[in-house]
Amino acid sequence: GQSLEQPSEVTAVEGAIVQINCTYQTSGFYGLSWYQQHDGGAPTFLSYNGLDGLEEKGRFSSFLSRSDSYGYLLLQELQMKDSASYLCAVRGVSFKTIFGAGTRLFVKA
Amino acid sequence: NAGVTQTPKFQVLKTGQSMTLQCAQDMNHNSMYWYRQDPGMGLRLIYYSASEGTTDKGEVPNGYNVSRLNKREFSLRLESAAPSQTSVYFCASIPHEGVLDTQYFGPGTRLTVL
């Protein structure tokens, strides 16, 4: 079967760094993506990793290790507005994208 | 550009009623998707259309049908609604297949089936 595992909740303090992990098991692999979703809103694209290594985009970075079927999203200099759910997603066979259940991030003052 | 638009935003149906959820994008994207999102389960793919004129089943297609009317529009139909179809439905599109999986989502339709 195909599955993505990520923690259900993470809590961190404003200004801190937080890492959200994602492990996957899929048939075929074309890349790992991350999306941010605020309560009541639609997912919005954050980052994509097609190859192993770290991709940096401002305060957000994403990492992929294809040999370990593992990736993470790193959020630095946390702000209150970063409180949201973060979804990892894998594009697998037949170009279908599978999403994880999401990690709810709570940022405290 | 409006991006991806969905109508209606909210809908309440009785069991057995039918309805069509509309989705349109003005970004000239090739591929379009329909997902449902339920608490604790993330987004699950219902149907997708890799290009105009083609549609394929996703993870949870039962009880749904789709139509890719043209490059812009991709509709989702519930022929006989059931309470298990109470969910938030998102439409999404991507500019091209097999390269960068950047999905652009519509605002969602919140459907309740009584």
JSON list of C-alpha atoms in Angstrom, two decimals:
[
{"chain": "A", "resi": 1, "resn": "GLY", "atom": "CA", "xyz": [0.00, 0.00, 0.00]},
{"chain": "A", "resi": 2, "resn": "GLN", "atom": "CA", "xyz": [0.91, 3.66, -0.07]},
{"chain": "A", "resi": 3, "resn": "SER", "atom": "CA", "xyz": [1.23, 5.76, 3.04]},
{"chain": "A", "resi": 4, "resn": "LEU", "atom": "CA", "xyz": [2.80, 8.88, 4.46]},
{"chain": "A", "resi": 5, "resn": "GLU", "atom": "CA", "xyz": [3.49, 9.29, 8.15]},
{"chain": "A", "resi": 6, "resn": "GLN", "atom": "CA", "xyz": [3.95, 12.60, 9.91]},
{"chain": "A", "resi": 7, "resn": "PRO", "atom": "CA", "xyz": [3.43, 13.67, 13.54]},
{"chain": "A", "resi": 8, "resn": "SER", "atom": "CA", "xyz": [-0.07, 14.87, 14.34]},
{"chain": "A", "resi": 9, "resn": "GLU", "atom": "CA", "xyz": [1.00, 17.89, 16.42]},
{"chain": "A", "resi": 10, "resn": "VAL", "atom": "CA", "xyz": [4.08, 19.95, 17.19]},
{"chain": "A", "resi": 11, "resn": "THR", "atom": "CA", "xyz": [4.35, 22.89, 19.60]},
{"chain": "A", "resi": 12, "resn": "ALA", "atom": "CA", "xyz": [7.15, 25.47, 19.55]},
{"chain": "A", "resi": 13, "resn": "VAL", "atom": "CA", "xyz": [7.93, 28.92, 20.88]},
{"chain": "A", "resi": 14, "resn": "GLU", "atom": "CA", "xyz": [7.99, 32.08, 18.80]},
{"chain": "A", "resi": 15, "resn": "GLY", "atom": "CA", "xyz": [11.47, 32.68, 17.39]},
{"chain": "A", "resi": 16, "resn": "ALA", "atom": "CA", "xyz": [12.49, 29.03, 17.69]},
{"chain": "A", "resi": 17, "resn": "ILE", "atom": "CA", "xyz": [13.23, 26.41, 15.01]},
{"chain": "A", "resi": 18, "resn": "VAL", "atom": "CA", "xyz": [10.97, 23.42, 14.40]},
{"chain": "A", "resi": 19, "resn": "GLN", "atom": "CA", "xyz": [11.39, 20.35, 12.21]},
{"chain": "A", "resi": 20, "resn": "ILE", "atom": "CA", "xyz": [8.41, 18.38, 10.87]},
{"chain": "A", "resi": 21, "resn": "ASN", "atom": "CA", "xyz": [9.24, 14.90, 9.62]},
{"chain": "A", "resi": 22, "resn": "CYS", "atom": "CA", "xyz": [7.60, 12.85, 6.92]},
{"chain": "A", "resi": 23, "resn": "THR", "atom": "CA", "xyz": [8.26, 9.21, 6.02]},
{"chain": "A", "resi": 24, "resn": "TYR", "atom": "CA", "xyz": [6.66, 7.65, 3.01]},
{"chain": "A", "resi": 25, "resn": "GLN", "atom": "CA", "xyz": [5.96, 4.33, 1.38]},
{"chain": "A", "resi": 26, "resn": "THR", "atom": "CA", "xyz": [4.71, 4.66, -2.19]},
{"chain": "A", "resi": 27, "resn": "SER", "atom": "CA", "xyz": [4.70, 2.88, -5.52]},
{"chain": "A", "resi": 28, "resn": "GLY", "atom": "CA", "xyz": [7.02, 5.03, -7.57]},
{"chain": "A", "resi": 29, "resn": "PHE", "atom": "CA", "xyz": [8.42, 8.36, -6.48]},
{"chain": "A", "resi": 30, "resn": "TYR", "atom": "CA", "xyz": [8.74, 11.62, -8.34]},
{"chain": "A", "resi": 31, "resn": "GLY", "atom": "CA", "xyz": [9.14, 14.10, -5.51]},
{"chain": "A", "resi": 32, "resn": "LEU", "atom": "CA", "xyz": [8.14, 15.28, -2.03]},
{"chain": "A", "resi": 33, "resn": "SER", "atom": "CA", "xyz": [6.17, 18.48, -1.55]},
{"chain": "A", "resi": 34, "resn": "TRP", "atom": "CA", "xyz": [5.07, 20.51, 1.46]},
{"chain": "A", "resi": 35, "resn": "TYR", "atom": "CA", "xyz": [1.91, 22.57, 1.82]},
{"chain": "A", "resi": 36, "resn": "GLN", "atom": "CA", "xyz": [0.69, 24.95, 4.49]},
{"chain": "A", "resi": 37, "resn": "GLN", "atom": "CA", "xyz": [-2.97, 25.05, 5.46]},
{"chain": "A", "resi": 38, "resn": "HIS", "atom": "CA", "xyz": [-4.54, 27.51, 7.90]},
{"chain": "A", "resi": 39, "resn": "ASP", "atom": "CA", "xyz": [-7.82, 26.62, 9.61]},
{"chain": "A", "resi": 40, "resn": "GLY", "atom": "CA", "xyz": [-10.71, 26.96, 7.17]},
{"chain": "A", "resi": 41, "resn": "GLY", "atom": "CA", "xyz": [-8.37, 27.65, 4.28]},
{"chain": "A", "resi": 42, "resn": "ALA", "atom": "CA", "xyz": [-6.97, 25.85, 1.28]},
{"chain": "A", "resi": 43, "resn": "PRO", "atom": "CA", "xyz": [-3.51, 24.27, 1.13]},
{"chain": "A", "resi": 44, "resn": "THR", "atom": "CA", "xyz": [-0.81, 26.51, -0.32]},
{"chain": "A", "resi": 45, "resn": "PHE", "atom": "CA", "xyz": [2.44, 25.25, -1.80]},
{"chain": "A", "resi": 46, "resn": "LEU", "atom": "CA", "xyz": [5.64, 25.74, 0.22]},
{"chain": "A", "resi": 47, "resn": "SER", "atom": "CA", "xyz": [8.40, 23.63, -1.30]},
{"chain": "A", "resi": 48, "resn": "TYR", "atom": "CA", "xyz": [9.35, 20.68, -3.44]},
{"chain": "A", "resi": 49, "resn": "ASN", "atom": "CA", "xyz": [12.26, 18.19, -3.39]},
{"chain": "A", "resi": 50, "resn": "GLY", "atom": "CA", "xyz": [12.83, 16.02, -6.41]},
{"chain": "A", "resi": 51, "resn": "LEU", "atom": "CA", "xyz": [16.41, 15.12, -5.54]},
{"chain": "A", "resi": 52, "resn": "ASP", "atom": "CA", "xyz": [18.22, 14.35, -2.29]},
{"chain": "A", "resi": 53, "resn": "GLY", "atom": "CA", "xyz": [19.39, 17.28, -0.25]},
{"chain": "A", "resi": 54, "resn": "LEU", "atom": "CA", "xyz": [18.26, 20.54, 1.24]},
{"chain": "A", "resi": 55, "resn": "GLU", "atom": "CA", "xyz": [16.18, 23.21, -0.49]},
{"chain": "A", "resi": 56, "resn": "GLU", "atom": "CA", "xyz": [16.14, 26.59, 1.19]},
{"chain": "A", "resi": 57, "resn": "LYS", "atom": "CA", "xyz": [13.46, 29.23, 0.69]},
{"chain": "A", "resi": 58, "resn": "GLY", "atom": "CA", "xyz": [13.76, 32.03, 3.19]},
{"chain": "A", "resi": 59, "resn": "ARG", "atom": "CA", "xyz": [12.69, 30.90, 6.65]},
{"chain": "A", "resi": 60, "resn": "PHE", "atom": "CA", "xyz": [11.52, 27.55, 5.28]},
{"chain": "A", "resi": 61, "resn": "SER", "atom": "CA", "xyz": [13.79, 24.70, 4.19]},
{"chain": "A", "resi": 62, "resn": "SER", "atom": "CA", "xyz": [12.95, 21.18, 3.09]},
{"chain": "A", "resi": 63, "resn": "PHE", "atom": "CA", "xyz": [15.11, 18.08, 2.98]},
{"chain": "A", "resi": 64, "resn": "LEU", "atom": "CA", "xyz": [14.81, 14.76, 1.19]},
{"chain": "A", "resi": 65, "resn": "SER", "atom": "CA", "xyz": [16.58, 11.42, 1.49]},
{"chain": "A", "resi": 66, "resn": "ARG", "atom": "CA", "xyz": [15.20, 9.05, -1.13]},
{"chain": "A", "resi": 67, "resn": "SER", "atom": "CA", "xyz": [17.23, 6.09, 0.18]},
{"chain": "A", "resi": 68, "resn": "ASP", "atom": "CA", "xyz": [15.54, 6.50, 3.58]},
{"chain": "A", "resi": 69, "resn": "SER", "atom": "CA", "xyz": [12.11, 7.43, 2.14]},
{"chain": "A", "resi": 70, "resn": "TYR", "atom": "CA", "xyz": [12.23, 10.40, 4.47]},
{"chain": "A", "resi": 71, "resn": "GLY", "atom": "CA", "xyz": [11.97, 14.14, 4.34]},
{"chain": "A", "resi": 72, "resn": "TYR", "atom": "CA", "xyz": [11.45, 17.07, 6.65]},
{"chain": "A", "resi": 73, "resn": "LEU", "atom": "CA", "xyz": [10.33, 20.66, 6.66]},
{"chain": "A", "resi": 74, "resn": "LEU", "atom": "CA", "xyz": [12.37, 23.08, 8.75]},
{"chain": "A", "resi": 75, "resn": "LEU", "atom": "CA", "xyz": [10.82, 26.35, 9.89]},
{"chain": "A", "resi": 76, "resn": "GLN", "atom": "CA", "xyz": [13.15, 28.96, 11.37]},
{"chain": "A", "resi": 77, "resn": "GLU", "atom": "CA", "xyz": [12.46, 32.16, 13.31]},
{"chain": "A", "resi": 78, "resn": "LEU", "atom": "CA", "xyz": [8.96, 30.98, 14.04]},
{"chain": "A", "resi": 79, "resn": "GLN", "atom": "CA", "xyz": [6.20, 33.57, 13.99]},
{"chain": "A", "resi": 80, "resn": "MET", "atom": "CA", "xyz": [2.66, 33.36, 15.37]},
{"chain": "A", "resi": 81, "resn": "LYS", "atom": "CA", "xyz": [1.31, 33.38, 11.81]},
{"chain": "A", "resi": 82, "resn": "ASP", "atom": "CA", "xyz": [3.13, 30.07, 11.18]},
{"chain": "A", "resi": 83, "resn": "SER", "atom": "CA", "xyz": [0.52, 28.32, 13.34]},
{"chain": "A", "resi": 84, "resn": "ALA", "atom": "CA", "xyz": [-1.15, 26.08, 10.78]},
{"chain": "A", "resi": 85, "resn": "SER", "atom": "CA", "xyz": [-1.22, 22.52, 9.49]},
{"chain": "A", "resi": 86, "resn": "TYR", "atom": "CA", "xyz": [1.65, 21.33, 7.32]},
{"chain": "A", "resi": 87, "resn": "LEU", "atom": "CA", "xyz": [1.00, 18.58, 4.79]},
{"chain": "A", "resi": 88, "resn": "CYS", "atom": "CA", "xyz": [3.63, 16.47, 3.12]},
{"chain": "A", "resi": 89, "resn": "ALA", "atom": "CA", "xyz": [2.77, 14.99, -0.27]},
{"chain": "A", "resi": 90, "resn": "VAL", "atom": "CA", "xyz": [4.39, 12.50, -2.60]},
{"chain": "A", "resi": 91, "resn": "ARG", "atom": "CA", "xyz": [3.89, 12.26, -6.34]},
{"chain": "A", "resi": 92, "resn": "GLY", "atom": "CA", "xyz": [3.94, 8.55, -7.11]},
{"chain": "A", "resi": 93, "resn": "VAL", "atom": "CA", "xyz": [2.95, 6.19, -9.87]},
{"chain": "A", "resi": 94, "resn": "SER", "atom": "CA", "xyz": [0.63, 7.49, -12.61]},
{"chain": "A", "resi": 95, "resn": "PHE", "atom": "CA", "xyz": [1.32, 11.02, -11.38]},
{"chain": "A", "resi": 96, "resn": "LYS", "atom": "CA", "xyz": [-1.14, 10.67, -8.52]},
{"chain": "A", "resi": 97, "resn": "THR", "atom": "CA", "xyz": [-0.27, 12.70, -5.45]},
{"chain": "A", "resi": 98, "resn": "ILE", "atom": "CA", "xyz": [-0.72, 11.18, -2.00]},
{"chain": "A", "resi": 99, "resn": "PHE", "atom": "CA", "xyz": [-0.99, 13.49, 1.01]},
{"chain": "A", "resi": 100, "resn": "GLY", "atom": "CA", "xyz": [-0.14, 12.87, 4.62]},
{"chain": "A", "resi": 101, "resn": "ALA", "atom": "CA", "xyz": [-2.72, 13.57, 7.33]},
{"chain": "A", "resi": 102, "resn": "GLY", "atom": "CA", "xyz": [-0.92, 16.78, 8.26]},
{"chain": "A", "resi": 103, "resn": "THR", "atom": "CA", "xyz": [1.01, 18.10, 11.26]},
{"chain": "A", "resi": 104, "resn": "ARG", "atom": "CA", "xyz": [-0.65, 20.80, 13.29]},
{"chain": "A", "resi": 105, "resn": "LEU", "atom": "CA", "xyz": [1.93, 23.38, 14.44]},
{"chain": "A", "resi": 106, "resn": "PHE", "atom": "CA", "xyz": [1.14, 25.53, 17.47]},
{"chain": "A", "resi": 107, "resn": "VAL", "atom": "CA", "xyz": [3.42, 28.54, 17.94]},
{"chain": "A", "resi": 108, "resn": "LYS", "atom": "CA", "xyz": [3.34, 29.98, 21.47]},
{"chain": "A", "resi": 109, "resn": "ALA", "atom": "CA", "xyz": [4.45, 33.45, 22.54]},
{"chain": "B", "resi": 1, "resn": "ASN", "atom": "CA", "xyz": [-6.06, 36.14, -12.50]},
{"chain": "B", "resi": 2, "resn": "ALA", "atom": "CA", "xyz": [-8.63, 34.49, -10.24]},
{"chain": "B", "resi": 3, "resn": "GLY", "atom": "CA", "xyz": [-6.56, 31.28, -9.99]},
{"chain": "B", "resi": 4, "resn": "VAL", "atom": "CA", "xyz": [-8.74, 28.28, -9.11]},
{"chain": "B", "resi": 5, "resn": "THR", "atom": "CA", "xyz": [-12.38, 29.01, -8.32]},
{"chain": "B", "resi": 6, "resn": "GLN", "atom": "CA", "xyz": [-14.99, 26.66, -6.88]},
{"chain": "B", "resi": 7, "resn": "THR", "atom": "CA", "xyz": [-18.75, 26.91, -6.53]},
{"chain": "B", "resi": 8, "resn": "PRO", "atom": "CA", "xyz": [-20.64, 26.65, -4.31]},
{"chain": "B", "resi": 9, "resn": "LYS", "atom": "CA", "xyz": [-18.69, 27.46, -1.13]},
{"chain": "B", "resi": 10, "resn": "PHE", "atom": "CA", "xyz": [-21.22, 25.73, 1.12]},
{"chain": "B", "resi": 11, "resn": "GLN", "atom": "CA", "xyz": [-23.95, 23.19, 0.42]},
{"chain": "B", "resi": 12, "resn": "VAL", "atom": "CA", "xyz": [-26.35, 21.10, 2.47]},
{"chain": "B", "resi": 13, "resn": "LEU", "atom": "CA", "xyz": [-28.00, 18.09, 0.83]},
{"chain": "B", "resi": 14, "resn": "LYS", "atom": "CA", "xyz": [-30.40, 15.41, 1.93]},
{"chain": "B", "resi": 15, "resn": "THR", "atom": "CA", "xyz": [-29.47, 11.77, 1.46]},
{"chain": "B", "resi": 16, "resn": "GLY", "atom": "CA", "xyz": [-30.19, 10.71, -2.11]},
{"chain": "B", "resi": 17, "resn": "GLN", "atom": "CA", "xyz": [-30.04, 14.17, -3.65]},
{"chain": "B", "resi": 18, "resn": "SER", "atom": "CA", "xyz": [-27.63, 14.90, -6.47]},
{"chain": "B", "resi": 19, "resn": "MET", "atom": "CA", "xyz": [-25.42, 17.88, -7.15]},
{"chain": "B", "resi": 20, "resn": "THR", "atom": "CA", "xyz": [-22.46, 19.07, -9.17]},
{"chain": "B", "resi": 21, "resn": "LEU", "atom": "CA", "xyz": [-19.45, 20.89, -7.75]},
{"chain": "B", "resi": 22, "resn": "GLN", "atom": "CA", "xyz": [-17.90, 23.27, -10.22]},
{"chain": "B", "resi": 23, "resn": "CYS", "atom": "CA", "xyz": [-14.22, 24.10, -10.59]},
{"chain": "B", "resi": 24, "resn": "ALA", "atom": "CA", "xyz": [-12.49, 26.42, -13.03]},
{"chain": "B", "resi": 25, "resn": "GLN", "atom": "CA", "xyz": [-8.92, 27.68, -13.44]},
{"chain": "B", "resi": 26, "resn": "ASP", "atom": "CA", "xyz": [-7.65, 30.55, -15.56]},
{"chain": "B", "resi": 27, "resn": "MET", "atom": "CA", "xyz": [-3.94, 29.68, -15.47]},
{"chain": "B", "resi": 28, "resn": "ASN", "atom": "CA", "xyz": [-3.95, 27.50, -18.59]},
{"chain": "B", "resi": 29, "resn": "HIS", "atom": "CA", "xyz": [-2.99, 24.45, -16.53]},
{"chain": "B", "resi": 30, "resn": "ASN", "atom": "CA", "xyz": [-3.14, 21.00, -18.06]},
{"chain": "B", "resi": 31, "resn": "SER", "atom": "CA", "xyz": [-3.94, 18.83, -15.05]},
{"chain": "B", "resi": 32, "resn": "MET", "atom": "CA", "xyz": [-6.80, 19.17, -12.60]},
{"chain": "B", "resi": 33, "resn": "TYR", "atom": "CA", "xyz": [-7.69, 17.23, -9.46]},
{"chain": "B", "resi": 34, "resn": "TRP", "atom": "CA", "xyz": [-10.54, 16.70, -7.03]},
{"chain": "B", "resi": 35, "resn": "TYR", "atom": "CA", "xyz": [-9.78, 15.90, -3.37]},
{"chain": "B", "resi": 36, "resn": "ARG", "atom": "CA", "xyz": [-11.82, 15.46, -0.25]},
{"chain": "B", "resi": 37, "resn": "GLN", "atom": "CA", "xyz": [-10.52, 16.35, 3.19]},
{"chain": "B", "resi": 38, "resn": "ASP", "atom": "CA", "xyz": [-11.86, 14.78, 6.34]},
{"chain": "B", "resi": 39, "resn": "PRO", "atom": "CA", "xyz": [-10.62, 15.42, 9.90]},
{"chain": "B", "resi": 40, "resn": "GLY", "atom": "CA", "xyz": [-7.48, 13.45, 10.68]},
{"chain": "B", "resi": 41, "resn": "MET", "atom": "CA", "xyz": [-7.28, 11.93, 7.20]},
{"chain": "B", "resi": 42, "resn": "GLY", "atom": "CA", "xyz": [-5.59, 14.54, 5.09]},
{"chain": "B", "resi": 43, "resn": "LEU", "atom": "CA", "xyz": [-6.44, 15.03, 1.44]},
{"chain": "B", "resi": 44, "resn": "ARG", "atom": "CA", "xyz": [-7.63, 12.03, -0.52]},
{"chain": "B", "resi": 45, "resn": "LEU", "atom": "CA", "xyz": [-7.70, 12.02, -4.31]},
{"chain": "B", "resi": 46, "resn": "ILE", "atom": "CA", "xyz": [-11.12, 11.33, -5.82]},
{"chain": "B", "resi": 47, "resn": "TYR", "atom": "CA", "xyz": [-10.48, 11.81, -9.54]},
{"chain": "B", "resi": 48, "resn": "TYR", "atom": "CA", "xyz": [-7.98, 13.60, -11.68]},
{"chain": "B", "resi": 49, "resn": "SER", "atom": "CA", "xyz": [-7.61, 14.75, -15.26]},
{"chain": "B", "resi": 50, "resn": "ALA", "atom": "CA", "xyz": [-4.09, 14.78, -16.66]},
{"chain": "B", "resi": 51, "resn": "SER", "atom": "CA", "xyz": [-5.21, 16.75, -19.71]},
{"chain": "B", "resi": 52, "resn": "GLU", "atom": "CA", "xyz": [-8.32, 17.90, -21.50]},
{"chain": "B", "resi": 53, "resn": "GLY", "atom": "CA", "xyz": [-10.38, 14.91, -22.54]},
{"chain": "B", "resi": 54, "resn": "THR", "atom": "CA", "xyz": [-8.94, 12.42, -20.03]},
{"chain": "B", "resi": 55, "resn": "THR", "atom": "CA", "xyz": [-10.02, 11.45, -16.52]},
{"chain": "B", "resi": 56, "resn": "ASP", "atom": "CA", "xyz": [-8.77, 8.80, -14.10]},
{"chain": "B", "resi": 57, "resn": "LYS", "atom": "CA", "xyz": [-9.79, 7.42, -10.74]},
{"chain": "B", "resi": 58, "resn": "GLY", "atom": "CA", "xyz": [-7.96, 8.31, -7.56]},
{"chain": "B", "resi": 59, "resn": "GLU", "atom": "CA", "xyz": [-8.05, 6.66, -4.14]},
{"chain": "B", "resi": 60, "resn": "VAL", "atom": "CA", "xyz": [-11.76, 7.16, -3.34]},
{"chain": "B", "resi": 61, "resn": "PRO", "atom": "CA", "xyz": [-13.80, 7.42, -6.59]},
{"chain": "B", "resi": 62, "resn": "ASN", "atom": "CA", "xyz": [-16.88, 5.46, -5.52]},
{"chain": "B", "resi": 63, "resn": "GLY", "atom": "CA", "xyz": [-20.06, 7.56, -5.50]},
{"chain": "B", "resi": 64, "resn": "TYR", "atom": "CA", "xyz": [-18.58, 10.28, -7.72]},
{"chain": "B", "resi": 65, "resn": "ASN", "atom": "CA", "xyz": [-18.32, 11.12, -11.40]},
{"chain": "B", "resi": 66, "resn": "VAL", "atom": "CA", "xyz": [-16.32, 13.82, -13.13]},
{"chain": "B", "resi": 67, "resn": "SER", "atom": "CA", "xyz": [-16.33, 15.76, -16.37]},
{"chain": "B", "resi": 68, "resn": "ARG", "atom": "CA", "xyz": [-13.42, 17.66, -17.88]},
{"chain": "B", "resi": 69, "resn": "LEU", "atom": "CA", "xyz": [-15.57, 20.04, -19.86]},
{"chain": "B", "resi": 70, "resn": "ASN", "atom": "CA", "xyz": [-12.63, 21.91, -21.43]},
{"chain": "B", "resi": 71, "resn": "LYS", "atom": "CA", "xyz": [-9.15, 22.92, -20.38]},
{"chain": "B", "resi": 72, "resn": "ARG", "atom": "CA", "xyz": [-10.50, 25.37, -17.81]},
{"chain": "B", "resi": 73, "resn": "GLU", "atom": "CA", "xyz": [-13.30, 23.42, -16.14]},
{"chain": "B", "resi": 74, "resn": "PHE", "atom": "CA", "xyz": [-13.45, 20.18, -14.18]},
{"chain": "B", "resi": 75, "resn": "SER", "atom": "CA", "xyz": [-16.70, 19.28, -12.42]},
{"chain": "B", "resi": 76, "resn": "LEU", "atom": "CA", "xyz": [-17.46, 16.67, -9.75]},
{"chain": "B", "resi": 77, "resn": "ARG", "atom": "CA", "xyz": [-20.90, 15.10, -9.53]},
{"chain": "B", "resi": 78, "resn": "LEU", "atom": "CA", "xyz": [-22.55, 13.26, -6.67]},
{"chain": "B", "resi": 79, "resn": "GLU", "atom": "CA", "xyz": [-25.37, 11.23, -8.18]},
{"chain": "B", "resi": 80, "resn": "SER", "atom": "CA", "xyz": [-26.98, 10.11, -4.91]},
{"chain": "B", "resi": 81, "resn": "ALA", "atom": "CA", "xyz": [-25.46, 11.81, -1.89]},
{"chain": "B", "resi": 82, "resn": "ALA", "atom": "CA", "xyz": [-24.76, 9.83, 1.28]},
{"chain": "B", "resi": 83, "resn": "PRO", "atom": "CA", "xyz": [-23.84, 11.08, 4.78]},
{"chain": "B", "resi": 84, "resn": "SER", "atom": "CA", "xyz": [-20.37, 9.53, 4.29]},
{"chain": "B", "resi": 85, "resn": "GLN", "atom": "CA", "xyz": [-19.78, 12.14, 1.59]},
{"chain": "B", "resi": 86, "resn": "THR", "atom": "CA", "xyz": [-19.95, 14.96, 4.12]},
{"chain": "B", "resi": 87, "resn": "SER", "atom": "CA", "xyz": [-16.56, 16.58, 3.70]},
{"chain": "B", "resi": 88, "resn": "VAL", "atom": "CA", "xyz": [-14.62, 19.54, 2.38]},
{"chain": "B", "resi": 89, "resn": "TYR", "atom": "CA", "xyz": [-13.92, 19.23, -1.33]},
{"chain": "B", "resi": 90, "resn": "PHE", "atom": "CA", "xyz": [-10.92, 20.89, -2.94]},
{"chain": "B", "resi": 91, "resn": "CYS", "atom": "CA", "xyz": [-10.16, 21.29, -6.60]},
{"chain": "B", "resi": 92, "resn": "ALA", "atom": "CA", "xyz": [-6.56, 21.78, -7.66]},
{"chain": "B", "resi": 93, "resn": "SER", "atom": "CA", "xyz": [-4.55, 22.26, -10.83]},
{"chain": "B", "resi": 94, "resn": "ILE", "atom": "CA", "xyz": [-0.92, 21.99, -11.87]},
{"chain": "B", "resi": 95, "resn": "PRO", "atom": "CA", "xyz": [0.75, 23.54, -14.90]},
{"chain": "B", "resi": 96, "resn": "HIS", "atom": "CA", "xyz": [2.33, 20.40, -16.29]},
{"chain": "B", "resi": 97, "resn": "GLU", "atom": "CA", "xyz": [2.86, 16.77, -15.48]},
{"chain": "B", "resi": 98, "resn": "GLY", "atom": "CA", "xyz": [5.95, 15.00, -14.24]},
{"chain": "B", "resi": 99, "resn": "VAL", "atom": "CA", "xyz": [8.11, 17.98, -13.35]},
{"chain": "B", "resi": 100, "resn": "LEU", "atom": "CA", "xyz": [7.38, 20.16, -10.37]},
{"chain": "B", "resi": 101, "resn": "ASP", "atom": "CA", "xyz": [4.35, 19.07, -8.38]},
{"chain": "B", "resi": 102, "resn": "THR", "atom": "CA", "xyz": [3.06, 22.50, -7.45]},
{"chain": "B", "resi": 103, "resn": "GLN", "atom": "CA", "xyz": [-0.65, 22.20, -6.92]},
{"chain": "B", "resi": 104, "resn": "TYR", "atom": "CA", "xyz": [-2.81, 25.32, -6.85]},
{"chain": "B", "resi": 105, "resn": "PHE", "atom": "CA", "xyz": [-5.93, 24.81, -4.76]},
{"chain": "B", "resi": 106, "resn": "GLY", "atom": "CA", "xyz": [-9.34, 26.40, -4.91]},
{"chain": "B", "resi": 107, "resn": "PRO", "atom": "CA", "xyz": [-10.99, 27.71, -1.71]},
{"chain": "B", "resi": 108, "resn": "GLY", "atom": "CA", "xyz": [-13.01, 24.53, -1.18]},
{"chain": "B", "resi": 109, "resn": "THR", "atom": "CA", "xyz": [-16.66, 23.50, -0.98]},
{"chain": "B", "resi": 110, "resn": "ARG", "atom": "CA", "xyz": [-18.01, 22.51, 2.41]},
{"chain": "B", "resi": 111, "resn": "LEU", "atom": "CA", "xyz": [-20.65, 19.85, 1.86]},
{"chain": "B", "resi": 112, "resn": "THR", "atom": "CA", "xyz": [-22.98, 18.42, 4.50]},
{"chain": "B", "resi": 113, "resn": "VAL", "atom": "CA", "xyz": [-25.23, 15.47, 3.69]},
{"chain": "B", "resi": 114, "resn": "LEU", "atom": "CA", "xyz": [-28.06, 14.91, 6.16]}
]
